[in-house]
Coordinates of C-alpha atoms in Angstrom, one line a residue:
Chain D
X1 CA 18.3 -7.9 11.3
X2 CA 16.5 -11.1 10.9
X3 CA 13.2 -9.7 11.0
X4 CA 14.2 -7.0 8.6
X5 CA 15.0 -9.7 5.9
X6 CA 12.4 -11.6 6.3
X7 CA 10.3 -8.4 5.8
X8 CA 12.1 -7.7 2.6
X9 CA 11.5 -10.8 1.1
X10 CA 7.7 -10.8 1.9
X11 CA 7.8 -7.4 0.0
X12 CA 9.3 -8.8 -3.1
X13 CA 7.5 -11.7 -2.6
X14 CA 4.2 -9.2 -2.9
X15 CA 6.3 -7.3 -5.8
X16 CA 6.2 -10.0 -7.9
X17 CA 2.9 -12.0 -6.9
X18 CA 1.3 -8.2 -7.8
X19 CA 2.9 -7.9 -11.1
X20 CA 2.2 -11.7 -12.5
X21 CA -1.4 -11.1 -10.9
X22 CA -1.6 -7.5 -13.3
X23 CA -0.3 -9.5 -16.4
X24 CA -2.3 -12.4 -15.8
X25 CA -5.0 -11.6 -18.3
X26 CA -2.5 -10.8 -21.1
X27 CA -0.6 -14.0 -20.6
X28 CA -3.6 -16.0 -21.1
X29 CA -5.2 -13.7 -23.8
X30 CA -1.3 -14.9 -25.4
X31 CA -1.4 -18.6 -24.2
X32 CA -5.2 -18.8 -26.1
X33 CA -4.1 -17.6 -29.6
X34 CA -1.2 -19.2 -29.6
X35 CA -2.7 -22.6 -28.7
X36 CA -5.8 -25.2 -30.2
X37 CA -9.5 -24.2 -28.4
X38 CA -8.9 -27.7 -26.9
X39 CA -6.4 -26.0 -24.6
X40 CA -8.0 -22.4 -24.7
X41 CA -9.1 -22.8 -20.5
X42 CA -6.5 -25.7 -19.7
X43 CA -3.0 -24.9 -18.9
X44 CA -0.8 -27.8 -19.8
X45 CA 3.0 -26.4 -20.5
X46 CA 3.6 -29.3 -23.3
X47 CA 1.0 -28.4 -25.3
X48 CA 1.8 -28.0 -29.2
X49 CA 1.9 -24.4 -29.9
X50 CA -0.1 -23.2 -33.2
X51 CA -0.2 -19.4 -35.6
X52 CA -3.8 -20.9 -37.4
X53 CA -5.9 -18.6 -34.7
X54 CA -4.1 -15.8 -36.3
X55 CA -4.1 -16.8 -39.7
X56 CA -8.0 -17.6 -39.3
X57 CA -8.6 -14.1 -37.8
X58 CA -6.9 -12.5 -40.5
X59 CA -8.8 -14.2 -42.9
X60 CA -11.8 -13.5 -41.6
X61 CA -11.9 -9.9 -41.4
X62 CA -9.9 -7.1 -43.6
X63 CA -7.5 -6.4 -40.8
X64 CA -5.0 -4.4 -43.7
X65 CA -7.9 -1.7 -44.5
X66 CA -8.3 -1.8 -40.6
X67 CA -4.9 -0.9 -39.4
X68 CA -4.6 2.0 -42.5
X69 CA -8.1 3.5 -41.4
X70 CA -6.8 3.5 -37.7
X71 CA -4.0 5.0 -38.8
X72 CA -5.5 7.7 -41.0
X73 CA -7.7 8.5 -38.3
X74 CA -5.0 8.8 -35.0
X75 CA -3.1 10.8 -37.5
X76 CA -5.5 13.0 -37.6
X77 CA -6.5 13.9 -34.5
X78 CA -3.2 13.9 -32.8
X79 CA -2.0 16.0 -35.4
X80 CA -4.7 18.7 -35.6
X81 CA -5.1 18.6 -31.9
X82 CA -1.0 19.4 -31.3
X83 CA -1.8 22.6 -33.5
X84 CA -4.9 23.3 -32.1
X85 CA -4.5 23.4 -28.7
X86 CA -0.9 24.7 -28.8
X87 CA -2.5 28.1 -29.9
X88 CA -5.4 28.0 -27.7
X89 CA -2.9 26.9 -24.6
X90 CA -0.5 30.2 -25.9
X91 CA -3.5 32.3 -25.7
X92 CA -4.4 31.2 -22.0
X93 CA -1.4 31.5 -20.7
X94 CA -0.2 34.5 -22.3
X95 CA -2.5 36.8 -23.9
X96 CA -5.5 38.9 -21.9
X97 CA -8.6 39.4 -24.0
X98 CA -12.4 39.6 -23.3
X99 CA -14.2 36.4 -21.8
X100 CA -10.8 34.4 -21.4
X101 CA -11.9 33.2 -17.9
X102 CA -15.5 32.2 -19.5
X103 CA -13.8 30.4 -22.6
X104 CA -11.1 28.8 -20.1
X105 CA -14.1 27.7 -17.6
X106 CA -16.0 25.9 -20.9
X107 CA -12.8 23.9 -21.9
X108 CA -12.5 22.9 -18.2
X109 CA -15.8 21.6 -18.5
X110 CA -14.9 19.6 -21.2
X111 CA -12.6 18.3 -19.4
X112 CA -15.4 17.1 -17.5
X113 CA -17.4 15.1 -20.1
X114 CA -16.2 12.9 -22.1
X115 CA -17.8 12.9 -26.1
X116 CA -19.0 9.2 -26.0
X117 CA -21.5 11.1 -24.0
X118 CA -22.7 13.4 -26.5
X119 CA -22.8 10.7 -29.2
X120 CA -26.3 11.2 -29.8
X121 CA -26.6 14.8 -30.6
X122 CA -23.1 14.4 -32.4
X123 CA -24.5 11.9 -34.5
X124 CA -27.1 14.0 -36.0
X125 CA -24.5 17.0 -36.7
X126 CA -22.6 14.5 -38.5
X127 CA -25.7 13.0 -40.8
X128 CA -26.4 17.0 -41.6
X129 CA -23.2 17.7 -42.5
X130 CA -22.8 14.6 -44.4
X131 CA -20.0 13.2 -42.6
X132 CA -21.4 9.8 -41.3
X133 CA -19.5 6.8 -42.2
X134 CA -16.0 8.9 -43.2
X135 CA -13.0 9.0 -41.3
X136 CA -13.3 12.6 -40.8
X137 CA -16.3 12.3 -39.2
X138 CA -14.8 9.7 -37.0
X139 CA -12.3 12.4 -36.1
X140 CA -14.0 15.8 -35.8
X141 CA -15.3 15.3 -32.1
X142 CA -11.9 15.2 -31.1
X143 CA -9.8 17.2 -33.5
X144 CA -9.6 20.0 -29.8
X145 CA -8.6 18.3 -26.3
X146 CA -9.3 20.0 -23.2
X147 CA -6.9 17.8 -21.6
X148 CA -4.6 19.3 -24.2
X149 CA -4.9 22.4 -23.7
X150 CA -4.8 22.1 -20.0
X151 CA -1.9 20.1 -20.2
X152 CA 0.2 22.6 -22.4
X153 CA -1.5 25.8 -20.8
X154 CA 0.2 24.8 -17.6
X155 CA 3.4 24.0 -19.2
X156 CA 3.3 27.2 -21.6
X157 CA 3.2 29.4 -17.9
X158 CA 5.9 27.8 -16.4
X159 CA 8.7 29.0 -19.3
X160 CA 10.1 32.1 -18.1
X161 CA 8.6 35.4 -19.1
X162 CA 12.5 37.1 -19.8
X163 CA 13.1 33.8 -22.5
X164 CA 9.9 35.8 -24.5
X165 CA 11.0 39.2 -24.4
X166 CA 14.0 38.1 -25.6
X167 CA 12.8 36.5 -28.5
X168 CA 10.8 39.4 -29.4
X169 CA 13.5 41.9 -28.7
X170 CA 15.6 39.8 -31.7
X171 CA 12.7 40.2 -34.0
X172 CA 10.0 37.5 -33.5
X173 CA 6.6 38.1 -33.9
X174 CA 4.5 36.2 -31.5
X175 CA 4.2 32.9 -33.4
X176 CA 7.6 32.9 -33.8
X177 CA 8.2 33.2 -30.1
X178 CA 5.5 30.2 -29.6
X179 CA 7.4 28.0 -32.3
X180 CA 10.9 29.1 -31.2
X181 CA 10.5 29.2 -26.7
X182 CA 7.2 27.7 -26.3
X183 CA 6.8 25.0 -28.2
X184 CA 10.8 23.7 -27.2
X185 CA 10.0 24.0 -24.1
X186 CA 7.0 21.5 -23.9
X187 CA 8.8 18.7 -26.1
X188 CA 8.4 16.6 -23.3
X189 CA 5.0 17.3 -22.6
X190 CA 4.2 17.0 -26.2
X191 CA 5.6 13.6 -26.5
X192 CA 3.5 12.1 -23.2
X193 CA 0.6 13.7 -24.9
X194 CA 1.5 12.4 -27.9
X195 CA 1.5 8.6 -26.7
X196 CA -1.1 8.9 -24.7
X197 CA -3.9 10.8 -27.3
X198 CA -2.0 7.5 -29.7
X199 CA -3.2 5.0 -27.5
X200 CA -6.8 6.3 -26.8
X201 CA -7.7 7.0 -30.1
X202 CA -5.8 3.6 -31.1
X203 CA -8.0 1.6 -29.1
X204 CA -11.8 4.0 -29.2
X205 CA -14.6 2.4 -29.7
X206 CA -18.1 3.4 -29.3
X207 CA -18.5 6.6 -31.3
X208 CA -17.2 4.7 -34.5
X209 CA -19.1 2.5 -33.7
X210 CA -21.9 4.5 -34.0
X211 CA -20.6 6.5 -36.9
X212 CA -19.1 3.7 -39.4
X213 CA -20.9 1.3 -41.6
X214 CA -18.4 0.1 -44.1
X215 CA -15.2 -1.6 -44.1
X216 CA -13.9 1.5 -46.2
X217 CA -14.0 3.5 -42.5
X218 CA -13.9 1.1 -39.9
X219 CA -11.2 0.8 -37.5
X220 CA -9.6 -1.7 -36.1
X221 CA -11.5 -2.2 -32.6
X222 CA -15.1 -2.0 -34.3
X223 CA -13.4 -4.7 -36.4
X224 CA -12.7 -6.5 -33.7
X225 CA -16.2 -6.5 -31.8
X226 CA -17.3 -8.6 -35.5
X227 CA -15.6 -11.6 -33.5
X228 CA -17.5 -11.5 -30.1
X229 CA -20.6 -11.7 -31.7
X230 CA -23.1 -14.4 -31.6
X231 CA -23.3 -14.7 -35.0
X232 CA -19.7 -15.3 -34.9
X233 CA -19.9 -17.8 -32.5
X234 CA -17.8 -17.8 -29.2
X235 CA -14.1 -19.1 -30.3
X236 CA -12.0 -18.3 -27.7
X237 CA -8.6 -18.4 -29.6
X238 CA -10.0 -16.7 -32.5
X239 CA -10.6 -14.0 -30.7
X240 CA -8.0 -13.6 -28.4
X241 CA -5.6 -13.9 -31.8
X242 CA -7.7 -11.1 -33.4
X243 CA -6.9 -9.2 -30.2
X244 CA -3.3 -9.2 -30.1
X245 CA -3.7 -8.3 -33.5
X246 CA -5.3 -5.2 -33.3
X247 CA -3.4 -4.2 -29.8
X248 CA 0.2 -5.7 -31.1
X249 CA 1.6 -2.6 -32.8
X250 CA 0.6 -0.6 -29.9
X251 CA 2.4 -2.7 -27.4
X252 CA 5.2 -3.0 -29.3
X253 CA 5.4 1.1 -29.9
X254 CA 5.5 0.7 -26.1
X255 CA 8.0 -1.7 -25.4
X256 CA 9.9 0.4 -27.7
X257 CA 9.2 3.9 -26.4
X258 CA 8.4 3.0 -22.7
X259 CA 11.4 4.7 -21.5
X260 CA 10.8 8.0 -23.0
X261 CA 7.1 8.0 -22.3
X262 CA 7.3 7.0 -18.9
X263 CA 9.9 10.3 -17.8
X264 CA 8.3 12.5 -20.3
X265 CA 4.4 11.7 -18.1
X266 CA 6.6 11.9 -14.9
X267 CA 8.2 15.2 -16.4
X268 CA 4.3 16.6 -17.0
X269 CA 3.8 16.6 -13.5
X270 CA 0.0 16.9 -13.7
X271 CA -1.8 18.8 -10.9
Chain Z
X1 CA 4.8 41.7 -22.6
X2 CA 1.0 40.7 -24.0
X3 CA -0.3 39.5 -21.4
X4 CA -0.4 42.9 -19.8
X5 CA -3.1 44.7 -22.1
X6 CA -6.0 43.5 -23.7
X7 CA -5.5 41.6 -27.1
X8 CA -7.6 40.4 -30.4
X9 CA -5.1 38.3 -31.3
X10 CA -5.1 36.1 -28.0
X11 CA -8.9 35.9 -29.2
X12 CA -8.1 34.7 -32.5
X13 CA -5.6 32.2 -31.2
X14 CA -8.4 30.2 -28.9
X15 CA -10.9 30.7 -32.3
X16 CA -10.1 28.0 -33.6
X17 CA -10.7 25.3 -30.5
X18 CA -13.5 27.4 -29.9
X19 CA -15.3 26.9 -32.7
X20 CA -14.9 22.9 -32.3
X21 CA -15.6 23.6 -28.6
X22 CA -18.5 25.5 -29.3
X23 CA -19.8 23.0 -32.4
X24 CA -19.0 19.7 -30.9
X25 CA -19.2 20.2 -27.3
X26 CA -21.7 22.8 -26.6
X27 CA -24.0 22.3 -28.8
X28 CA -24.4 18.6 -28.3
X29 CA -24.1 19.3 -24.2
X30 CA -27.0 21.9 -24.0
X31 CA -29.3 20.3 -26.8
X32 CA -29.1 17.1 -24.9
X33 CA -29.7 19.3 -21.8
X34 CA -32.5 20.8 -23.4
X35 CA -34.5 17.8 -24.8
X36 CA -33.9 15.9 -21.5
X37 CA -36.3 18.5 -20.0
X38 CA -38.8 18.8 -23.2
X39 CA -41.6 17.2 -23.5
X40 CA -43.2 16.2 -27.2
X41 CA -45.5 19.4 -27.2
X42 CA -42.4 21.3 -26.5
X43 CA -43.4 22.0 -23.3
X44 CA -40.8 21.9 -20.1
X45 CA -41.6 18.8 -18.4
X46 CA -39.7 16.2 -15.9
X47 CA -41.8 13.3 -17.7
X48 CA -38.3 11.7 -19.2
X49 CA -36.5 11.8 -16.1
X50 CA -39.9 10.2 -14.0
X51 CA -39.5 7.6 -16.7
X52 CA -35.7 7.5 -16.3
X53 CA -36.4 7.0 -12.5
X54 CA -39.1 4.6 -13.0
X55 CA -36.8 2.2 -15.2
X56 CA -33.4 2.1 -14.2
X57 CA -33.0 3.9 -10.3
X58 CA -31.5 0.2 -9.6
X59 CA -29.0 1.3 -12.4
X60 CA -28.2 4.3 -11.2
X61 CA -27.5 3.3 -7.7
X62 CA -25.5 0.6 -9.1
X63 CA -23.3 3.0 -11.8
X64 CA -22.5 5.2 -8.5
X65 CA -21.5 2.3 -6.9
X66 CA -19.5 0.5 -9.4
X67 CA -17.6 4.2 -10.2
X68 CA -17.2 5.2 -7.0
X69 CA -15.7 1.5 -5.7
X70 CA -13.7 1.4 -8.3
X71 CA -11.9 5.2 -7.7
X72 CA -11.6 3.7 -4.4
X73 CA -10.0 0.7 -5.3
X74 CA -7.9 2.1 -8.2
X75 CA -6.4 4.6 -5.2
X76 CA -5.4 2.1 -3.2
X77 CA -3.7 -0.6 -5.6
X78 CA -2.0 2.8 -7.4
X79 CA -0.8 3.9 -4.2
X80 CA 0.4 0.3 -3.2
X81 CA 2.7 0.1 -6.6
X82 CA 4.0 4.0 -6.5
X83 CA 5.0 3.7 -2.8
X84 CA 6.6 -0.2 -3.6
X85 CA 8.0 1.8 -6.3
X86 CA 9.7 4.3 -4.5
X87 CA 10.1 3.7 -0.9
X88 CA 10.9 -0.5 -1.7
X89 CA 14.6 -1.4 -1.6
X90 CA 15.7 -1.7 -5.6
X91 CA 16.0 -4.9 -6.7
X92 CA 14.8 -7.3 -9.1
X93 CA 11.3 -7.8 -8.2
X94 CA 11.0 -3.4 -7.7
X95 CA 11.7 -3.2 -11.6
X96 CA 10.0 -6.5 -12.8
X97 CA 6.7 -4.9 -10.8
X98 CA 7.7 -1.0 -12.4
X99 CA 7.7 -2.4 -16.0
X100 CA 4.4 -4.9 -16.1
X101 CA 2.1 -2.9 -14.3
X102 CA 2.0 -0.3 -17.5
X103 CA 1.0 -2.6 -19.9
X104 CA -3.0 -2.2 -19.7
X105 CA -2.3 1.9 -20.2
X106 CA -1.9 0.5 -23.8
X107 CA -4.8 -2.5 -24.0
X108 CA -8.6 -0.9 -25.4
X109 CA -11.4 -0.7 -23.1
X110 CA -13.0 -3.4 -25.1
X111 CA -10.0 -5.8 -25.5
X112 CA -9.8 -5.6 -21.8
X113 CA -13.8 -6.7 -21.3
X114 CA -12.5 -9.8 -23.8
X115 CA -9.6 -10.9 -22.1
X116 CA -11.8 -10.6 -18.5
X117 CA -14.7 -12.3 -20.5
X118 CA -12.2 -15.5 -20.8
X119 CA -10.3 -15.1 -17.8
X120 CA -13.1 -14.6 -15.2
X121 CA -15.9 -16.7 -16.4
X122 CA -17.0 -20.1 -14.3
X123 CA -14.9 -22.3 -16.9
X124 CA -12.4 -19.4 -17.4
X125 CA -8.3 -19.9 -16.7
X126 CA -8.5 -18.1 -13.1
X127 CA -10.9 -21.0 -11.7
X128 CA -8.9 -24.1 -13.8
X129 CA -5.7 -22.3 -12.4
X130 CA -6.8 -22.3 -8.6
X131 CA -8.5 -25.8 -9.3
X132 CA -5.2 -27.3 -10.7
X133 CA -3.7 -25.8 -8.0
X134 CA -5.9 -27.4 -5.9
X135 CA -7.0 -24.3 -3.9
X136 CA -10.7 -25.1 -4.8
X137 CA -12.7 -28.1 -5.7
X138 CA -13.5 -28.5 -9.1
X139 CA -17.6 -27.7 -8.5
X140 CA -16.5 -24.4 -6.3
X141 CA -15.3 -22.1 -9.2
X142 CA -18.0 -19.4 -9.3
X143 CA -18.1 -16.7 -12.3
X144 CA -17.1 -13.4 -11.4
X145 CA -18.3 -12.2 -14.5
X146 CA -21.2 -9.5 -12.3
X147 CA -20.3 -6.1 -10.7
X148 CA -16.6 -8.0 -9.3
X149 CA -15.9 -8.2 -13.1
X150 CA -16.6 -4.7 -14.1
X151 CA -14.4 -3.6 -11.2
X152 CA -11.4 -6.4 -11.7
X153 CA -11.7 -4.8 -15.6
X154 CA -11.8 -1.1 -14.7
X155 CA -9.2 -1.3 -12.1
X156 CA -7.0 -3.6 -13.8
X157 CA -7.3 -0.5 -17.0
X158 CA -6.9 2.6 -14.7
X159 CA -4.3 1.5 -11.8
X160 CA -1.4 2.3 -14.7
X161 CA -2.7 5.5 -15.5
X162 CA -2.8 6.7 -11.7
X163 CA 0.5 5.1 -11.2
X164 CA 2.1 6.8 -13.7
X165 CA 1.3 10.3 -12.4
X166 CA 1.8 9.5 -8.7
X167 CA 5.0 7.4 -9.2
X168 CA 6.0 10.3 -11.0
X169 CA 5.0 13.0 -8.4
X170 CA 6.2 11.1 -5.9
X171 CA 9.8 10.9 -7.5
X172 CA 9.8 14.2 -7.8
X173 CA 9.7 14.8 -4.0
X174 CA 12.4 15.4 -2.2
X175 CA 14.4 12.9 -0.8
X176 CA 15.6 15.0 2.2
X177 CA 12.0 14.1 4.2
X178 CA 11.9 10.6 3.2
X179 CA 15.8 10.0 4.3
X180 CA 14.5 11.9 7.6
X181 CA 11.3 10.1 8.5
X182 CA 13.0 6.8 7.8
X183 CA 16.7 7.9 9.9
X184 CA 14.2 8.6 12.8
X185 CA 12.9 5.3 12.9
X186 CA 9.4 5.8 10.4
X187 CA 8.8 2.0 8.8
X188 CA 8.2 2.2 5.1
X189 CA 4.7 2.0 5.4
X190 CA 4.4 4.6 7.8
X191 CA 6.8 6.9 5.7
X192 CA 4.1 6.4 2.8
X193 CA 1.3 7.3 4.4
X194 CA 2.5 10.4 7.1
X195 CA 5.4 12.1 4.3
X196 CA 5.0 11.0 1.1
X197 CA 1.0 10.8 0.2
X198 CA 0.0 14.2 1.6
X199 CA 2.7 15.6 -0.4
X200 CA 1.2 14.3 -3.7
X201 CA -2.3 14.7 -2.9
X202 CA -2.9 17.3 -6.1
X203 CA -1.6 14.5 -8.5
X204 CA -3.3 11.8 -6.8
X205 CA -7.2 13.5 -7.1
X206 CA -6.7 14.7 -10.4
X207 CA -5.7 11.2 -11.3
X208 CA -8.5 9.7 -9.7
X209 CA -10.9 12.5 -11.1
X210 CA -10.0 11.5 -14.8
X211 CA -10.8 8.1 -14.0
X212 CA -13.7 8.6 -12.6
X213 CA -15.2 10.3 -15.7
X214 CA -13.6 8.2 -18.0
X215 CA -15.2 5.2 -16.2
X216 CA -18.3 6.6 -15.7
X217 CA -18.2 6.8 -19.9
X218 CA -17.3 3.4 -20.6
X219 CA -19.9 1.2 -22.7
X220 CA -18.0 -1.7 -23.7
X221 CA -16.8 -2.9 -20.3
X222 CA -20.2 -3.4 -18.6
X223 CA -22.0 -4.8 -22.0
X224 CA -19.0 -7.6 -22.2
X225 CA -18.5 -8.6 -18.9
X226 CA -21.7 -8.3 -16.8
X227 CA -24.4 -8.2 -19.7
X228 CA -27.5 -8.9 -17.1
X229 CA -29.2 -6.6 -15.1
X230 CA -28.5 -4.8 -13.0
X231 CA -25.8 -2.8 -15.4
X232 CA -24.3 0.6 -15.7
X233 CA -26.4 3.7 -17.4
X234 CA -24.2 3.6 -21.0
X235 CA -25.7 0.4 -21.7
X236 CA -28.8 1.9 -20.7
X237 CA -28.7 4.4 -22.7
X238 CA -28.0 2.1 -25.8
X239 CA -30.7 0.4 -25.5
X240 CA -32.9 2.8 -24.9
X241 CA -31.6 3.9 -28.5
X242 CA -31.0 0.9 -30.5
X243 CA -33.9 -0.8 -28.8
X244 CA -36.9 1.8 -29.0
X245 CA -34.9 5.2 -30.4
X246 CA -36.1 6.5 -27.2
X247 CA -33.8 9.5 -27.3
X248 CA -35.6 11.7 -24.4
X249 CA -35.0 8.9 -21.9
X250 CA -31.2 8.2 -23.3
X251 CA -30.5 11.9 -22.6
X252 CA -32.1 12.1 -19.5
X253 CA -30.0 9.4 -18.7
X254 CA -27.0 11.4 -20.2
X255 CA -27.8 14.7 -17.8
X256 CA -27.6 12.0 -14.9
X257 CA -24.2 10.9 -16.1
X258 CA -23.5 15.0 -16.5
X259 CA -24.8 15.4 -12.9
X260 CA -21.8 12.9 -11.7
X261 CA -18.9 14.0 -13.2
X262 CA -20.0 17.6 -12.5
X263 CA -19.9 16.0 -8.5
X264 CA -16.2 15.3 -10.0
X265 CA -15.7 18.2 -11.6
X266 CA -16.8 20.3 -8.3
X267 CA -14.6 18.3 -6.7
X268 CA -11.6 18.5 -8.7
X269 CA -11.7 22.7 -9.0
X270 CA -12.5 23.6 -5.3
X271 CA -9.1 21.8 -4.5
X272 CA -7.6 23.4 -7.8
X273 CA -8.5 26.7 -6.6
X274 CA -7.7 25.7 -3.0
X275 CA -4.6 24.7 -3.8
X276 CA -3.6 27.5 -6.4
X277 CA -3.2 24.9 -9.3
X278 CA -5.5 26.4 -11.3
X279 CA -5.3 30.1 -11.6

């Protein structure tokens, strides 16, 4: 008995020391902002807290035109890519036609490779068709998900074959059945997707990087990588302020949806 | 029911994708392919990827073995949190460690480079917080800010990803063979690793084969936190642009990077197909 308690508190000892340890970097990314540089690598629980690192942050870049490009741009994507591969997925799981192994085997592959990858050669498409430096052509690379369709092909063969012939026995054509059985179906899935396309678009980086010159298109992490640097110079609470900045709304959308995000991904059941 | 007979209109539902597919993804995938294994007369040559070899084989070597410790290392602090998760007896500390370890799911690549920038660095808050401490001298603190950082980063981004899936798998089990390895005497630990792990295999490999490509992808980490040689091939690639717009090099770079998550990718569908997940 003895043993056994002292082996449980050991384990919630190693609980807690783990999840401190995990959000260690985030407390001191918050501890810099919200404190002078003086105390930016000394912790000293008395000293005077300050909001200047955030209000010289947001002076020094447009951090408004910043969150509505990021916006505009995740808005997007998530959206065309919920039509998009919501009718591909519907064709893979339900319809037979010519080369759908083939097609099915390329969008694996894409599964594979990630478009930062192809950045290059995407590059070039975009300076023919004339869409360097505009938020669509921050967006087209990813305007289809293999993930996506993956995800919701899976899910899509799952919903029982008799709940579509019923549909279509009370008149729906086959859209209707994906909009009324399908789609239902997969609101879970959707929703996990959702969050997590939200977040990885939120916070990408290197191809608008590569694609954006003006503050007209540029989102709100290439805004960000203006304060690390040289030029800049290194201020630690600066930049940690500009950070929470640009990640804030996302962690608060989390706090604030975390329940619902973390069944729906556990609902998904990814194999 | 459609999927019986052949159809056009199954065709004309992928279309779409296909066409971005086919535009964005194939096109870019086999003319970097192509150019990787072109020389400037337009002959086939293997000049780019002697060059390639010549330059950065140290880089290489060191992107497979920052990627692959990583995956490794990602596996084992995921599989530590899902099992504490749900094999540890509820309590406070169970939930306090469920709800923090999701928070870098949410933080950037790059924002989590700048907060391991500060945090790691010689005169960063991990080395005044050990010194204050008074676990180390004030002259001992030593930057971790080389291949350790790039690790600490990556697996610090990618455990709540894993997690999440194999928490969620692992939930999903039934209890009945948990409750019976532990009524016939199986320690927690032991219950983990002989009932519930092989169970959610499927979910843990396709976790860790998403992570290993999206790591393999990632530019900003190894620029911000280990900017010296030796360094991973995105940052390569870069500079073989930005410094000398040396694009036969960069892509023979990029079919390298292609070569390793196809490794993955092999991976990944012989247990798909093994398994019956992907039919």
């Amino acid at each position: 008995m003895h043993r056994h308690a002292v082996r449980d508190r050991l384990a919630s000892a190693g609980a807690w020391a783990l999840g401190l340890a995990w959000l260690a970097p985030l407390l001191y990314a918050a501890w810099t902002a919200f404190h002078s540089a003086e105390y930016a690598t000394r912790f000293d629980l008395l000293a005077p807290m300050t909001l200047e690192n955030f209000a010289r942050a947001w002076a020094a870049a447009p951090f408004p035109r910043y969150f509505l490009n990021t916006v505009l741009i995740v808005a997007l994507i998530v959206g065309a890519q919920c039509i998009l591969c919501t009718l591909a997925a519907y064709a893979f799981a339900r319809y037979r036609f010519r080369g759908r192994d083939l097609v099915f085997g390329l969008v694996l592959l894409q599964l594979m490779i990630t478009p930062d990858i192809l950045a290059v050669v995407n590059y070039r498409t975009m300076r023919l068709i004339g869409a360097v430096d505009t938020i669509w052509g921050i967006a087209l690379p990813y305007l289809t998900s293999a993930f996506g369709i993956f995800l919701l092909r899976q899910t899509f063969l799952t919903v029982p074959k008799e709940l579509d012939e019923a549909a279509r026995i009370e008149g729906c054509g086959s859209l209707g059945v994906l909009w009324r059985v399908y789609v239902p179906a997969a609101r879970p899935i959707y929703l996990a997707y959702g969050l997590v396309q939200v977040s990885y678009h939120w916070n990408n980086f290197l191809w608008p990087l590569i694609i954006t010159n003006s503050v007209e298109t540029r989102p709100l992490t290439v805004g960000l990588s203006v304060f690390s640097s040289v030029d800049q110079g290194i201020d630690w609470s600066v930049i940690t302020a500009a950070t929470l900045i640009t990640s804030g709304p996302l962690l608060i959308a989390f706090l604030i949806f975390q329940r619902q995000f973390v069944q729906s991904f556990m609902r998904a059941g990814i194999r | 029911m459609d999927r019986e007979r052949p159809s056009l209109a199954g065709f004309l539902l992928v279309a779409p994708a296909l066409a971005m597919v086919g535009a964005l993804f194939l096109y870019p995938l086999g003319y970097s392919l192509s150019a990787a294994f072109t020389g400037p007369d337009g002959r086939p040559t293997l000049a780019h990827f002697g060059k390639a070899f010549e330059l950065y084989s140290g880089d290489i070597l060191f992107t497979i073995f920052i990627v692959v410790v990583s995956t490794a290392a990602t596996a084992a602090v995921a599989i530590a949190i899902a099992g504490i998760l749900v094999l540890g007896r509820p309590g406070r500390a169970v939930a306090l460690l469920g709800w923090l370890y999701r928070f870098p799911l949410f933080i950037p690549f790059i924002v989590a480079g700048q907060c391991m920038r500060t945090f790691l660095a010689k005169n960063g808050l991990m080395n005044n917080s050990l010194v204050a401490l008074g676990l180390i001298d004030p002259g001992q603190g030593a930057s971790l800010l080389d291949w350790r950082g790039i690790v600490i980063t990556f697996v610090w981004k990618q455990v709540p990803f894993v997690t999440l899936l194999l928490a969620g798998a692992m939930a999903a089990l039934d209890r009945a063979t948990i409750d019976a390895a532990r009524n016939l005497g199986a320690g927690r630990v032991r219950t983990l690793f002989d009932v519930v792990l092989p169970q959610v295999m499927p979910n843990l490999t396709v976790a860790l084969t998403l992570s290993f490509v999206t790591m393999l992808s990632v530019l900003s980490v190894p620029m911000m936190v280990a900017g010296s040689q030796p360094t991973m091939l995105t940052v390569d690639m870069a500079f073989r642009i930005n410094a000398y717009g040396d694009y036969a090099t960069a892509n023979a770079l990029g079919v390298l990077s292609y070569a390793m998550t196809a490794a993955a990718a092999f991976l990944y569908l012989r247990h798909g197909l093994r398994t019956g997940v992907l039919r």
